[in-house]
XYZ file of C-alpha atoms in Angstrom:
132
model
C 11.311 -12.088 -66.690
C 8.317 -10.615 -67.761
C 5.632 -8.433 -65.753
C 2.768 -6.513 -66.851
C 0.674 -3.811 -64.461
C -3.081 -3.132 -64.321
C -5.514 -1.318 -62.835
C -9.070 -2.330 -62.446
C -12.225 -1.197 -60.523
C -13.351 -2.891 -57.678
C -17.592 -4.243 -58.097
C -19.172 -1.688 -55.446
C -20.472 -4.460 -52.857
C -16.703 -5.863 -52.464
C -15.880 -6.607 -49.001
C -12.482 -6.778 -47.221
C -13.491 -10.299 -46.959
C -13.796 -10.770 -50.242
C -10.978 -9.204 -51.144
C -8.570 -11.668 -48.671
C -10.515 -14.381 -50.042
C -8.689 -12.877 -53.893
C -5.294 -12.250 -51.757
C -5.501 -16.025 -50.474
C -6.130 -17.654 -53.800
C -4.299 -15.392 -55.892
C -0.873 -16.550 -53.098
C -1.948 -19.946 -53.746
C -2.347 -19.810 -57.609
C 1.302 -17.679 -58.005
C 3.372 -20.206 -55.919
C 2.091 -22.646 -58.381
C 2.621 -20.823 -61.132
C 6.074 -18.864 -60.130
C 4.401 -15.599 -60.178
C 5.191 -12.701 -57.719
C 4.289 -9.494 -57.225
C 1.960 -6.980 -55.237
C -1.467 -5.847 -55.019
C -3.482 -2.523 -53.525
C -6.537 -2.272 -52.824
C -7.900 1.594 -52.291
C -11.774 0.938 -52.162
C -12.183 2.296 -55.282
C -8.757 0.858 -57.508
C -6.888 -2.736 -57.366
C -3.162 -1.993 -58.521
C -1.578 -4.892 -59.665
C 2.174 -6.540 -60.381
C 2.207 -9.256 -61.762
C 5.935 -10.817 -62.724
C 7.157 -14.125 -63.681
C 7.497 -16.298 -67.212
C 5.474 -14.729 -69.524
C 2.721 -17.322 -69.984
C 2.040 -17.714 -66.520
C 1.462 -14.289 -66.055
C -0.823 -14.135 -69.380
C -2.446 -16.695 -68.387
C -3.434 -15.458 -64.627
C -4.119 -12.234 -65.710
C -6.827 -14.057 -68.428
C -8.155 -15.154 -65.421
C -8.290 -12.344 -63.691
C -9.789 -10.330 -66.723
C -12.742 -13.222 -66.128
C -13.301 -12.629 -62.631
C -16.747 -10.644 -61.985
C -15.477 -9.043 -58.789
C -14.005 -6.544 -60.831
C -14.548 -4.409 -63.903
C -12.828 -1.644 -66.107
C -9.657 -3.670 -66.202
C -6.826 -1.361 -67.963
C -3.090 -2.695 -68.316
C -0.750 -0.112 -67.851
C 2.418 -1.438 -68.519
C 3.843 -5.181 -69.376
C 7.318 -6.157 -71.113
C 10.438 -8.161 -70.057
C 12.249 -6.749 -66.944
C 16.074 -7.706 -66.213
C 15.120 -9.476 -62.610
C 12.200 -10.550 -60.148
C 11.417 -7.006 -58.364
C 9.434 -8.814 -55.684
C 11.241 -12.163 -55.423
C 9.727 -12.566 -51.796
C 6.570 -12.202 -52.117
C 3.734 -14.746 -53.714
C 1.737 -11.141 -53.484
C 2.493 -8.555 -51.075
C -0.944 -6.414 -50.847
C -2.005 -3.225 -49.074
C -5.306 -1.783 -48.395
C -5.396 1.909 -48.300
C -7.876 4.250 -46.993
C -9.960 5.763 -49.633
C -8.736 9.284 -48.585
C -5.140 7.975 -48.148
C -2.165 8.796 -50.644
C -1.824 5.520 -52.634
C 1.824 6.912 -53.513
C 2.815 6.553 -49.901
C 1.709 2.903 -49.610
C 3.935 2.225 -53.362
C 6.828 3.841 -52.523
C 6.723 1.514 -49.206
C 6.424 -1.499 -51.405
C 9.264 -0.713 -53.663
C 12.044 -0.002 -51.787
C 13.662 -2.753 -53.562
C 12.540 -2.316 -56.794
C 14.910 -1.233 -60.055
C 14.569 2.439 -60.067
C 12.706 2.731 -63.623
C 10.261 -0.055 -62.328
C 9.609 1.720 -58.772
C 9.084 5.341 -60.954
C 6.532 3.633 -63.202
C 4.719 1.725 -59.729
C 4.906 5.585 -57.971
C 3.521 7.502 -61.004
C 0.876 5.209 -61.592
C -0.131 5.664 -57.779
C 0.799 9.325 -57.908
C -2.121 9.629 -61.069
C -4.852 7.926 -59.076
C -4.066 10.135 -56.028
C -3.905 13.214 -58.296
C -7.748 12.158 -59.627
C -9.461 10.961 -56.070
């Protein structure tokens, strides 16, 4: 199973609309493609997970990488994982506040998670708390 996490920056005009309109199509495009995972939205950050065979997931985050709603798109992590750490959900998302912890709404999310891959989520979110 492979998964890879980014980070990108939201264009300043995004709306919540247009951000379900992403959350809708992005569900649609990973049942196709046998992707899961999770994304949060701050305002100011996406945080993504993306996890499934490794094509598909290069392949959607190429697309992704292409899509002008978003800039400054950094990968954080990506490799082969042991199992599916979000085999539930076609993409569980969260919006959080701008002046909310971003940790609080991860470590909500990965309850379920192996413990190395929920660490990596939390300190990622824990970072982009520490800077806001």
């Amino acid at each position: 199973m492979f998964r890879l996490v980014y980070i990108s920056t939201p264009k300043r005009d995004i709306s919540r609309a247009d951000v379900a309109s992403i959350l809708r199509a992005g569900r649609k495009n990973n049942v196709e493609n046998g992707i899961t995972g999770l994304l949060i939205q701050d305002g100011r950050r996406f945080l993504q997970y993306l996890e499934g065979d490794e094509d598909k997931v290069q392949q959607t985050f190429a697309r992704i990488s292409n899509d002008k709603r978003h800039s400054a798109i950094i990968p954080l992590k990506s490799g082969y994982i042991f199992r599916r750490q979000f085999p539930k959900w076609e993409m569980a998302s969260r919006y959080v506040d701008a002046d909310s912890s971003l940790l609080s709404a991860v470590k909500d999310l990965v309850t379920d998670c192996d413990r190395d891959v929920a660490s990596e989520l939390m300190s990622f979110a824990e970072a982009r708390d520490r800077a806001a």
